[in-house]
Amino acid sequence: MSESLLDIRNLNVSFQTFAGTVNAVRGVSLTLEKGETLALVGESGSGKSVTCRSVMGLLSKNATIEQGEILFRGSNLLAKSDKEMQRIRGKEISMIFQNPMTALNPTMTIGKQVAEPLRLHQKFSRTAARRQAQELLELVGIPSSTKRLNDYPHQFSGGQRQRIVTAIALACGPEILIADEPTTALDVTIQAQILELLKELRHTTSIIFITHDLGVVANVADRVAVMYGGRIVEIGKVEEIFYNPQHPYTWGLLRSMPTLDDKDGELYAIPGSPPDLLSPAPGDLFATRNEYALQVDAHYEPPLFQVSPTHYAATWLLDDRAPSVIVPEAIAARRQYYRQRQTGLTAKEGLL
Amino acid sequence: MTTNISDLLRVEGLTQTFKSGTGIVKAVDNISFSVYEGETFGLVGESGCGKSTTGRTIIQLYKPAAGSIFFDGVNLSGLRGKKNWLQFRRDVQMIYQDPYASLNPRNKIKDILGEGIDVHKLAKGAKNRNRQVAELLETVGLNPDHANRYPHELSGGQRQRVGIARALSVQPRLIICDEPISALDVSIQAQIVNLLKKLQQEKRLTLLFIAHDLSMVKYISDRIAVMYRGKIVELGDARKIYHSPLHPYTESLLSCIPYPDPDLEKNRRRIIYHHHEEASGSLHQIFPDHYVYCRPSDVAFYQQKGASKEAGGLDLVSITPTNTGILEGVVE
C-alpha cells in the first residue's frame, strides 16, 4: 500500500485545567490520502478541532500530547521544532478558521494579507506577491480584484471574507487544507458557494473538513470520521456512513436531521447531553445516551470493529456475541437503499 | 379549539430604519402580517434581512419608524400607563439566540427565573416562589436542583432551557423566539425544537419563531414568512412553502439546504437568486392564504406555476415570469 499523505496514529491529547485533566482526544488514528476530502463530524467537545490543531501545531499552552504520531509524508510533525513547523504551517498545511469576521486583521488591506504567506514562504518580491494575490482573489471569486486589493476587511461581506481567508490558505499551494467549520457562521446561500469553491480545489489539495452539519458532509466529503467524546466511533466512505451506518450515535445524528420527506411528526432528538470528559464514566461514553446500549458498554469501551475494508465502527453491536437489534426505521431505509445501490438496482439518485 | 381564528398579533406596514455612517438603512420595509392565536409563525431569511429587527420592534425594544403593531387588538403606539405596559410585557416574552450572553452570570438560576415572578407579583411568599421555579425547571426538562446553580455550570442546551423557562415564568401568551437553536449543537437543536413544540401545544402558546434555517422551521411552524432585504417575499402554509415554493428567492433558499444524502447531493442543482428591484411590487394573494411579493401583472403567472407544482408535473424551478428575468444563473 502506498504511503498516506497524512497519517495520524494513536493520538492522545489532554488539557490541564483548574478543574483537572481533560482527555480531549483519546487514541485517534486516521489517514488522509492525496486528493481526498475527509470530513470530521461530531458535536462540540468531541475532539475534532483539537485533532486538527495538533496537526497544525497550534494547541494552547495547557495542552499535552500524551501519545501518538502525526506523520506528514512520512515524517513526524510532533517531533519538529517550532521553527520547522513555521515553515510547514501556511505553506504545506494551511487552515481556514470558523469565523471569517475574526480571522482577518482589520487594520491591514486584503492585498497585504493575501500576499503575506507568499512573501514569507516563497520569498516573492512585493510586486510579484501582489500580482499573485490578485490572481488568488480572482480564483476564489472576488470580483474586480485589482481594485479591491486596497480594501480593508470591513468593506467585504461575510461570504467574501471567507473567500479571502480561503485565498490566504491557498496562497502557497498547500498539500493539505484544514477547514474548521468554514461555513457554520454563514447563510445557506453563501455556504453553497463556499462549498462549490472547496469542491473545485479537491483535484489539487487534500482537505480535512470539520463540521457538525451532516448535510454539508454529504455534499463535500469522500470519507467521513464521526467523533464522540475524543474518539472516532465510526469511519468510512461517505456512502458507507450515510447509507450503511453501524454506530447508534451515527444513527442518532442522521435521524435528528430534518429530511426532505413529508413526515411531519416529531423530530428525533438524541437524549441527554454531551459527555463530561473531566470525570468520564467507565465504559462507553455514549452508553448513557444510547438506547441500544448493552451491559458490556457500562464496563468496556468497544474497539473499532471492521465492517468493510474501508469502514470501521466502535460499537459492541458488531461483536459476534451481541444480540441482533431492530434498527430504527429511517436507518433501515438507508440500509435497504445501500443494498440496492450495491447490486445496481437503483440509479443512485438518493433516498427519495 | 374555536373555529373563529383570531389575530393575536397584527403588524401593519411596519418600517424600521437605522442611521448608519453614510445614510439611512431600511432594515424592515413596509411589511404586514398577522399571527393567529395558538399558532407558530416562522419568520425566515438570511442575516441582515430584517427578521430579528421585526421581532425586536414587536416587543418594543425599538420604536417603529412607520406602521403599527396591534397586540390582541390594541395598537401599541397608543398604549399608555404603567399597568398596561406591565401587562404587555407579561403577555409577550422573548427567547434569545445566545444562551451564553442572555443569562446574568452573577445570578443563580432561581433568581433568573424568579425575577419575572417578582416583578409581576405572581408568588405569595418565598416558598411559593421556589415551588414555581422548581415547576418551571421540570417543565423544560431540567432537574429542580438546578435552581441553586449558576449559568456557567450548565451546558448550552441546558442554558437555552433556562431561557425558555424564564419566558414561561410569567405565563405569556406570545413568545418571540429569536434564533433559539442556531447557537446549539445539532443533537441538541432537535431537543429544543421538540420542547418548544410540546410546550406550545400544552400551554396553547403563540410562537413567533425567527430563524435562518428553513429546514428546522418547517418542523415547528404552521405558517412561514420568508423575508429578503427587509420585505416579505412569500407567506403561506409551512408545507406549501416548503414543497411548492413560488417566489424564486424561496426556491433559491430551499435549493441551498444540504441534505444528509450523498447521492442526492451529487445531483442537486443549486439555484442562485439575482435580485431585481421591482418598483411596483407588493404582496399579492396567489392562492387562499398564500402570498407572494410581485407585480400585479405576475399574479396569473404565479397561479399557473403553483397549479403545475401541485400537479407535480412540470419542473418549474427554472421558469420565471416573462420579462422580469429574476433567475439568471443555475449552478450545480
XYZ file of C-alpha atoms in Angstrom:
684
model
C 0.000 0.000 0.000
C 1.269 3.429 -0.860
C 2.051 5.843 1.906
C -0.702 8.188 3.043
C -0.205 11.919 2.784
C -1.108 12.341 6.439
C -1.147 9.529 8.954
C -2.310 10.223 12.490
C -1.513 7.299 14.785
C -2.998 6.797 18.218
C -3.140 10.496 19.097
C -3.856 11.330 22.739
C -4.190 14.953 23.805
C -5.050 16.185 27.281
C -5.595 19.648 28.747
C -4.623 20.735 32.238
C -7.391 22.890 33.646
C -8.175 24.222 37.111
C -10.830 21.574 37.422
C -8.455 18.752 36.492
C -7.177 16.928 33.442
C -9.445 16.754 30.396
C -8.661 13.958 27.968
C -9.910 15.690 24.850
C -8.544 13.265 22.272
C -8.207 9.607 23.198
C -6.471 7.368 20.700
C -7.442 8.864 17.362
C -5.974 7.186 14.287
C -6.792 8.284 10.782
C -5.220 8.772 7.383
C -5.682 11.330 4.648
C -4.926 10.293 1.088
C -3.882 12.556 -1.726
C -6.756 14.400 -3.369
C -9.468 13.308 -0.966
C -11.799 15.250 1.281
C -12.183 13.791 4.757
C -14.966 15.133 6.948
C -14.627 15.118 10.739
C -18.070 15.153 12.300
C -19.087 15.499 15.919
C -20.607 17.861 18.465
C -18.638 20.487 20.358
C -16.147 18.876 22.713
C -15.844 15.715 20.622
C -12.179 16.450 19.875
C -12.395 17.233 16.185
C -10.851 20.697 16.406
C -8.191 19.541 18.895
C -7.144 16.782 16.486
C -6.672 19.300 13.694
C -4.919 21.829 15.860
C -2.451 19.103 16.836
C -1.671 18.629 13.154
C -1.085 22.361 12.771
C 0.950 22.601 15.968
C -1.468 25.204 17.256
C -2.526 23.698 20.583
C -2.785 26.049 23.529
C -0.125 26.065 26.260
C -2.053 23.916 28.706
C -2.310 21.052 26.208
C -0.115 17.971 26.346
C 0.246 15.423 23.586
C 0.425 12.312 25.730
C 0.992 9.816 22.998
C 0.946 9.315 19.268
C 2.484 10.338 15.993
C 1.368 12.593 13.174
C 3.195 11.544 10.013
C 3.152 14.027 7.154
C 4.748 12.423 4.093
C 6.477 10.021 6.429
C 7.982 12.453 8.933
C 6.585 13.038 12.395
C 5.216 16.558 12.809
C 5.150 16.230 16.597
C 8.927 15.829 16.688
C 9.558 19.021 14.743
C 10.814 22.247 16.308
C 8.748 25.458 16.295
C 10.954 26.830 13.506
C 10.392 23.781 11.332
C 6.639 23.886 11.994
C 6.547 27.562 10.938
C 7.929 26.532 7.576
C 5.237 23.893 7.114
C 2.319 25.856 8.531
C 0.684 28.034 5.902
C 2.823 26.502 3.191
C 2.287 22.769 3.083
C -0.556 22.547 5.561
C -2.860 25.501 5.949
C -6.084 26.175 7.754
C -9.356 28.053 7.323
C -10.927 29.131 10.583
C -14.557 29.162 11.557
C -15.249 32.835 11.897
C -14.243 34.943 8.885
C -15.064 38.063 10.901
C -12.191 37.500 13.321
C -9.699 35.605 11.147
C -8.608 38.708 9.232
C -6.589 41.636 10.540
C -8.915 44.666 10.440
C -6.051 47.174 10.089
C -4.357 45.578 7.072
C -5.504 45.719 3.467
C -6.673 42.497 1.876
C -3.861 42.633 -0.682
C -1.235 42.682 2.063
C -2.872 39.837 3.956
C -3.162 37.555 0.939
C 0.401 38.375 -0.121
C 1.838 37.759 3.362
C 2.344 33.973 3.107
C 3.868 34.398 -0.361
C 6.365 36.956 0.893
C 7.148 34.819 3.926
C 7.349 31.317 2.478
C 8.096 31.792 -1.201
C 10.232 34.934 -0.775
C 8.222 36.668 -3.515
C 9.051 40.282 -4.281
C 6.455 42.848 -3.271
C 5.133 43.302 -6.807
C 5.151 39.608 -7.648
C 3.322 38.787 -4.419
C 0.761 41.458 -5.182
C 0.199 40.126 -8.675
C -0.177 36.609 -7.293
C -2.562 37.871 -4.577
C -4.771 39.385 -7.235
C -4.861 36.104 -9.143
C -5.768 34.252 -5.954
C -8.646 36.607 -5.252
C -9.858 36.059 -8.795
C -9.633 32.300 -8.238
C -11.836 32.402 -5.154
C -14.325 34.633 -6.924
C -13.794 38.166 -5.626
C -14.895 40.425 -8.486
C -12.731 43.373 -9.679
C -9.853 42.068 -7.625
C -7.286 44.682 -8.734
C -9.282 47.478 -7.173
C -10.206 45.518 -4.087
C -6.626 44.676 -3.088
C -6.509 48.013 -1.299
C -9.749 47.470 0.598
C -9.979 46.550 4.269
C -11.838 43.512 5.683
C -14.816 45.571 6.889
C -15.570 46.522 3.287
C -16.373 42.896 2.432
C -19.401 40.770 3.246
C -19.149 37.627 5.394
C -19.087 35.294 2.404
C -16.433 37.366 0.660
C -14.310 37.399 3.806
C -14.476 33.604 3.961
C -13.308 33.546 0.330
C -10.417 35.840 1.226
C -9.439 33.591 4.142
C -9.554 30.670 1.702
C -7.330 32.602 -0.726
C -4.761 33.152 2.057
C -4.851 29.455 2.940
C -4.333 28.516 -0.712
C -1.629 31.081 -1.446
C 1.325 28.704 -1.250
C -0.440 25.764 -2.878
C -0.717 23.645 0.281
C -0.944 19.867 0.107
C -3.418 19.782 2.956
C -6.139 22.291 3.712
C -7.811 22.048 7.104
C -11.192 23.771 7.105
C -12.548 24.195 10.643
C -16.304 24.755 10.289
C -15.758 27.174 7.386
C -19.461 27.613 6.687
C -21.098 27.382 10.109
C -21.233 31.166 10.508
C -22.597 31.733 7.006
C -26.042 31.792 5.423
C -27.112 28.738 3.412
C -26.849 30.538 0.086
C -23.310 31.742 0.831
C -22.474 28.315 2.264
C -23.426 26.713 -1.053
C -20.975 28.997 -2.857
C -18.079 28.266 -0.471
C -18.741 24.517 -0.782
C -18.593 24.819 -4.582
C -15.268 26.602 -4.236
C -13.826 23.893 -1.974
C -15.041 21.181 -4.327
C -13.178 22.812 -7.216
C -9.970 22.599 -5.180
C -10.112 18.945 -4.456
C -8.126 17.885 -7.507
C -5.056 19.677 -6.244
C -5.440 19.747 -2.475
C -6.425 17.233 0.179
C -8.994 18.655 2.570
C -9.903 17.888 6.166
C -13.328 19.392 6.691
C -14.579 19.847 10.244
C -18.303 20.339 10.659
C -21.307 19.245 12.658
C -23.703 19.548 9.742
C -24.262 16.160 8.072
C -25.860 17.844 5.079
C -22.611 19.646 4.357
C -20.716 16.389 4.795
C -22.903 14.612 2.244
C -22.175 17.447 -0.133
C -18.365 17.629 0.074
C -16.830 14.528 1.637
C -15.249 11.402 0.137
C -14.709 9.840 3.551
C -16.208 10.599 6.954
C -14.960 10.138 10.515
C -17.584 10.517 13.245
C -16.117 11.577 16.590
C -17.638 11.301 20.045
C -16.011 12.019 23.403
C -12.497 12.272 21.938
C -12.642 9.048 19.933
C -13.515 8.069 16.404
C -16.664 5.996 16.736
C -17.231 5.358 13.046
C -15.167 5.942 9.935
C -15.760 5.018 6.327
C -16.550 6.185 2.821
C -19.315 8.758 2.611
C -21.809 6.258 1.166
C -20.963 3.731 3.885
C -21.566 6.256 6.663
C -24.787 7.666 5.210
C -26.346 4.507 3.765
C -24.928 1.743 5.944
C -24.242 3.358 9.338
C -23.382 0.979 12.180
C -22.915 3.114 15.299
C -26.026 4.186 17.245
C -24.552 7.700 17.574
C -24.320 7.988 13.786
C -27.916 6.724 13.621
C -28.938 9.433 16.057
C -27.165 12.168 14.117
C -28.743 11.057 10.855
C -32.208 10.761 12.392
C -32.080 14.183 14.015
C -31.519 15.919 10.678
C -34.652 17.318 9.040
C -35.251 15.466 5.777
C -36.932 16.276 2.504
C -39.755 13.824 3.016
C -43.178 14.781 4.169
C -43.412 13.021 7.510
C -44.300 15.830 9.820
C -44.405 14.430 13.340
C -41.674 14.867 15.854
C -38.032 15.307 15.089
C -35.809 12.651 16.603
C -33.529 14.012 19.317
C -30.546 12.218 20.822
C -31.386 12.187 24.541
C -29.076 13.587 27.220
C -26.139 15.921 26.796
C -22.506 15.591 25.612
C -20.196 13.582 27.902
C -18.182 15.092 30.707
C -14.565 14.471 29.813
C -13.337 15.762 33.193
C -14.568 12.724 35.060
C -15.582 10.248 32.360
C -17.710 7.315 33.411
C -16.187 3.876 32.880
C -17.094 2.027 29.713
C -18.516 3.542 26.559
C -19.098 7.306 26.971
C -22.119 7.189 24.686
C -23.789 4.400 26.703
C -25.934 6.735 28.848
C -27.485 8.334 25.752
C -27.684 5.125 23.778
C -30.986 3.255 23.604
C -29.102 0.307 22.100
C -26.555 0.105 24.922
C -25.616 -3.384 26.073
C -24.486 -4.325 29.565
C -20.910 -4.573 28.361
C -20.998 -0.862 27.424
C -21.022 0.079 31.089
C -17.688 -1.646 31.652
C -15.614 -1.682 28.485
C -15.152 0.779 25.648
C -15.774 -1.001 22.352
C -12.837 -1.316 19.932
C -13.209 -0.394 16.263
C -14.841 -3.342 14.501
C -14.246 -3.766 10.801
C -17.365 -3.646 8.635
C -15.655 -3.473 5.254
C -12.030 -2.812 4.238
C -12.777 0.919 4.401
C -15.457 1.008 7.102
C -14.971 0.685 10.882
C -17.285 1.325 13.826
C -16.742 1.262 17.583
C -19.892 -0.376 18.897
C -20.355 -3.659 20.718
C -23.355 -4.319 18.473
C -20.876 -5.528 15.868
C -19.425 -8.148 18.191
C -20.316 -11.745 17.311
C -21.856 -12.269 20.745
C -24.118 -9.182 20.561
C -27.859 -9.777 20.212
C -29.390 -8.566 16.966
C -31.315 -5.319 17.359
C -34.162 -3.742 15.479
C -32.680 -0.822 13.613
C -34.712 2.438 13.550
C -36.988 2.738 10.545
C -35.141 5.647 8.940
C -31.832 3.790 9.220
C -33.321 0.563 7.872
C -34.479 2.525 4.816
C -30.958 3.850 4.332
C -29.533 0.338 4.575
C -32.016 -1.016 2.098
C -31.019 1.714 -0.320
C -27.389 0.739 0.287
C -28.082 -2.871 -0.658
C -29.908 -1.818 -3.815
C -27.068 0.507 -4.626
C -24.512 -2.254 -4.182
C -26.368 -4.585 -6.502
C -27.030 -1.885 -9.073
C -30.788 -1.911 -8.519
C -31.024 1.832 -8.151
C -29.898 4.722 -10.285
C -28.002 6.290 -7.368
C -30.285 9.271 -7.195
C -30.613 9.395 -3.433
C -33.144 8.098 -0.965
C -36.168 9.770 -2.481
C -60.406 24.973 19.679
C -62.625 27.730 18.440
C -63.435 27.779 14.782
C -63.036 31.526 14.672
C -59.328 32.200 14.229
C -58.352 35.492 15.752
C -55.235 37.560 15.282
C -53.215 37.752 18.453
C -50.633 39.923 16.763
C -51.097 42.084 13.709
C -48.301 44.019 12.044
C -49.349 46.648 9.516
C -46.976 48.470 7.183
C -44.093 48.153 9.620
C -40.953 50.014 8.581
C -37.810 50.246 10.648
C -34.788 52.359 9.790
C -31.357 52.733 11.319
C -28.907 55.591 10.896
C -25.602 54.402 9.563
C -22.461 56.429 8.844
C -23.413 57.129 5.268
C -27.158 57.422 5.448
C -30.276 55.620 6.498
C -30.663 51.854 6.250
C -34.141 50.492 5.801
C -33.909 47.284 7.790
C -37.602 46.498 7.548
C -39.561 47.872 4.630
C -43.335 48.125 4.877
C -44.248 44.620 5.983
C -47.639 43.374 7.142
C -48.659 40.064 8.622
C -50.857 38.531 11.289
C -50.042 35.855 13.818
C -53.107 33.839 14.810
C -53.783 32.827 18.373
C -52.275 29.404 19.138
C -50.154 29.035 16.026
C -46.429 29.014 15.386
C -45.420 31.578 12.837
C -41.962 31.181 11.295
C -40.023 34.202 10.085
C -37.141 33.091 7.873
C -34.379 34.812 5.967
C -30.656 35.394 5.647
C -28.659 37.541 8.022
C -29.441 41.196 7.512
C -32.894 40.619 6.031
C -34.626 42.305 8.963
C -36.173 39.305 10.700
C -34.640 39.995 14.115
C -35.371 43.703 13.800
C -39.011 42.814 13.195
C -39.082 40.674 16.351
C -37.394 43.331 18.434
C -39.725 46.027 17.173
C -42.765 43.928 18.027
C -41.604 43.568 21.612
C -40.971 47.326 21.581
C -37.223 47.279 22.020
C -37.290 49.761 19.126
C -39.946 52.298 18.243
C -41.159 51.595 14.700
C -40.264 54.241 12.110
C -43.657 53.762 10.472
C -46.585 51.390 10.669
C -48.492 49.922 13.570
C -48.390 46.845 15.714
C -51.580 45.502 17.229
C -51.445 43.052 20.093
C -54.774 41.479 20.980
C -56.472 44.231 19.032
C -54.737 47.115 20.814
C -52.441 49.446 18.911
C -49.198 49.552 20.861
C -48.407 53.111 19.867
C -51.492 54.153 21.808
C -50.722 52.063 24.877
C -50.477 54.318 27.951
C -49.936 53.791 31.628
C -47.587 51.663 33.690
C -50.198 48.998 34.340
C -50.947 48.432 30.676
C -47.282 48.228 29.771
C -46.609 45.803 32.577
C -49.410 43.606 31.254
C -47.970 43.789 27.725
C -44.503 42.844 28.971
C -46.057 39.894 30.741
C -48.059 38.792 27.719
C -45.166 38.965 25.286
C -41.883 37.268 26.151
C -38.706 36.601 24.235
C -36.159 33.779 23.952
C -32.775 34.921 22.720
C -30.247 33.420 20.350
C -27.161 33.219 22.534
C -27.720 31.119 25.652
C -24.332 32.255 26.962
C -24.947 36.000 26.784
C -28.612 36.097 27.721
C -28.336 34.811 31.324
C -26.805 37.009 34.017
C -23.670 35.119 35.100
C -23.902 36.502 38.668
C -27.419 35.293 39.319
C -28.451 31.840 40.367
C -30.909 30.080 38.087
C -33.673 30.501 40.700
C -33.178 34.265 40.688
C -33.054 34.432 36.899
C -36.390 32.614 36.802
C -37.741 34.416 39.859
C -37.162 37.934 38.589
C -40.212 37.953 36.353
C -42.281 36.312 39.065
C -41.272 39.105 41.457
C -41.839 41.946 39.016
C -45.337 40.744 38.233
C -46.040 39.732 41.866
C -47.015 36.204 40.880
C -45.747 34.478 44.034
C -47.176 34.582 47.533
C -44.052 34.354 49.629
C -40.645 32.747 49.166
C -41.904 29.193 49.483
C -44.374 29.626 46.675
C -41.715 31.298 44.524
C -39.354 28.365 44.996
C -42.110 25.950 44.114
C -42.883 27.846 40.921
C -39.191 27.838 39.977
C -38.975 24.090 40.558
C -42.072 23.521 38.443
C -40.672 25.664 35.637
C -37.420 23.717 35.633
C -39.320 20.469 35.446
C -41.478 21.771 32.611
C -38.411 22.424 30.456
C -36.810 19.091 31.324
C -34.273 20.246 33.910
C -33.717 18.958 37.414
C -35.210 21.177 40.187
C -31.777 21.012 41.852
C -30.504 23.255 39.078
C -32.209 26.197 40.831
C -29.192 26.789 43.049
C -26.647 26.638 40.243
C -25.085 29.459 38.231
C -25.352 29.665 34.428
C -21.704 28.705 33.867
C -22.367 25.322 35.434
C -24.801 24.426 32.662
C -24.262 23.327 29.049
C -25.522 25.344 26.092
C -28.644 23.235 25.679
C -29.436 23.424 29.401
C -28.995 27.207 29.360
C -31.373 27.535 26.464
C -33.876 25.520 28.516
C -33.442 28.070 31.310
C -34.092 30.813 28.738
C -37.329 29.065 27.789
C -38.305 28.600 31.445
C -37.724 32.301 32.072
C -40.033 33.205 29.204
C -42.686 30.838 30.593
C -42.354 32.130 34.171
C -44.863 34.956 33.683
C -47.389 32.857 31.733
C -47.137 34.784 28.477
C -49.473 34.492 25.512
C -46.923 35.208 22.792
C -43.266 34.185 22.814
C -40.859 35.624 20.285
C -38.095 33.073 19.698
C -35.161 34.847 18.086
C -32.983 32.090 16.571
C -33.259 29.950 19.714
C -31.430 26.962 18.218
C -28.752 28.327 15.908
C -26.077 28.515 18.631
C -26.635 24.891 19.697
C -25.176 21.565 18.620
C -27.178 19.547 16.101
C -28.059 16.813 18.571
C -29.375 19.466 20.988
C -31.228 21.522 18.356
C -33.777 18.756 17.857
C -34.331 18.540 21.639
C -35.112 22.258 21.887
C -37.380 22.265 18.828
C -39.345 19.333 20.258
C -39.576 21.015 23.663
C -40.922 24.254 22.161
C -43.413 22.298 20.100
C -44.603 20.351 23.148
C -44.945 23.448 25.320
C -46.769 25.300 22.581
C -49.380 22.553 22.399
C -49.707 22.041 26.150
C -49.894 25.691 27.127
C -51.689 26.900 24.000
C -48.944 29.420 23.360
C -48.474 31.506 20.277
C -44.918 31.484 18.938
C -43.154 33.803 16.557
C -40.175 31.692 15.537
C -37.343 33.631 13.903
C -34.629 31.580 12.200
C -32.400 31.344 9.173
C -32.646 27.561 8.964
C -35.677 26.751 6.829
C -35.471 23.014 7.383
C -35.862 23.275 11.173
C -38.529 25.981 10.893
C -40.689 23.648 8.847
C -40.864 21.235 11.758
C -42.226 23.758 14.201
C -44.202 26.277 12.137
C -47.785 26.316 10.956
C -47.168 29.222 8.628
C -43.940 30.735 7.337
C -42.990 34.167 6.046
C -39.793 34.418 4.013
C -38.009 37.767 4.265
C -35.484 39.228 1.870
C -33.953 42.690 2.071
C -36.479 43.945 4.574
C -39.521 42.703 2.670
C -41.694 39.636 2.991
C -41.367 37.881 -0.371
C -43.577 34.887 0.351
C -46.035 33.986 3.080
C -48.091 30.876 3.454
C -48.691 27.462 4.965
C -45.399 25.875 6.095
C -45.797 22.750 3.968
C -46.804 24.734 0.910
C -43.783 27.000 1.219
C -41.543 24.003 1.677
C -42.892 21.762 -1.044
C -44.113 24.158 -3.668
C -42.400 27.490 -3.148
C -43.453 30.136 -5.636
C -41.112 33.092 -5.240
C -37.689 32.490 -6.837
C -35.924 33.620 -3.657
C -37.707 30.952 -1.607
C -36.767 28.383 -4.239
C -33.172 29.510 -4.074
C -33.126 29.322 -0.280
C -34.574 25.793 -0.326
C -32.218 24.614 -3.048
C -29.213 25.638 -0.938
C -30.030 23.498 2.103
C -27.754 20.466 2.024
C -29.364 17.112 2.897
C -27.685 14.131 4.578
C -27.863 12.089 1.401
C -24.654 11.955 -0.699
C -26.212 10.619 -3.907
C -28.911 13.259 -3.819
C -26.341 15.976 -3.152
C -24.306 14.915 -6.183
C -27.246 15.502 -8.468
C -28.845 18.551 -6.926
C -28.926 21.844 -8.687
C -28.462 24.990 -6.688
C -30.444 27.987 -7.789
C -28.796 31.367 -7.434
C -31.144 34.247 -6.919
C -30.313 37.548 -8.546
C -32.058 40.476 -7.051
C -34.066 42.795 -9.263
C -35.759 45.787 -7.757
C -39.411 45.720 -8.605
C -40.709 49.203 -8.069
C -44.378 48.366 -8.318
C -44.177 45.140 -6.327
C -46.224 44.299 -3.268
C -47.547 41.219 -1.503
C -50.318 39.638 -3.576
C -52.557 36.730 -2.756
C -51.901 33.905 -5.201
C -53.954 31.188 -3.511
C -56.056 31.418 -0.355
C -53.581 32.222 2.456
C -50.562 32.043 0.160
C -48.986 35.371 -0.717
C -46.073 36.299 -2.988
C -44.288 39.612 -3.436
C -44.690 40.525 -7.092
C -46.210 42.947 -9.544
C -49.973 42.743 -10.072
C -49.359 41.540 -13.627
C -47.429 38.492 -12.390
C -50.217 37.107 -10.210
C -51.594 34.983 -13.025
C -48.142 33.570 -13.707
C -47.653 32.501 -10.097
C -51.125 30.960 -10.001
C -50.222 28.849 -13.005
C -46.847 27.974 -11.524
C -48.450 26.892 -8.265
C -51.065 24.780 -10.047
C -48.385 22.949 -12.051
C -46.337 22.341 -8.940
C -49.344 20.927 -7.137
C -49.968 18.625 -10.075
C -46.333 17.581 -9.758
C -45.862 17.578 -13.490
C -43.561 20.202 -14.905
C -40.301 21.128 -13.295
C -40.993 24.800 -12.996
C -37.987 25.626 -10.898
C -36.275 27.315 -13.784
C -39.306 29.050 -15.217
C -39.806 32.662 -14.229
C -42.156 35.452 -15.128
C -41.516 36.695 -18.625
C -39.576 39.927 -18.920
C -38.502 40.131 -15.282
C -35.551 37.774 -15.649
C -35.356 37.048 -11.941
C -33.467 33.822 -12.367
C -30.301 34.118 -14.319
C -27.764 31.517 -13.441
C -28.257 27.942 -12.425
C -25.281 26.220 -10.904
C -24.877 22.630 -9.980
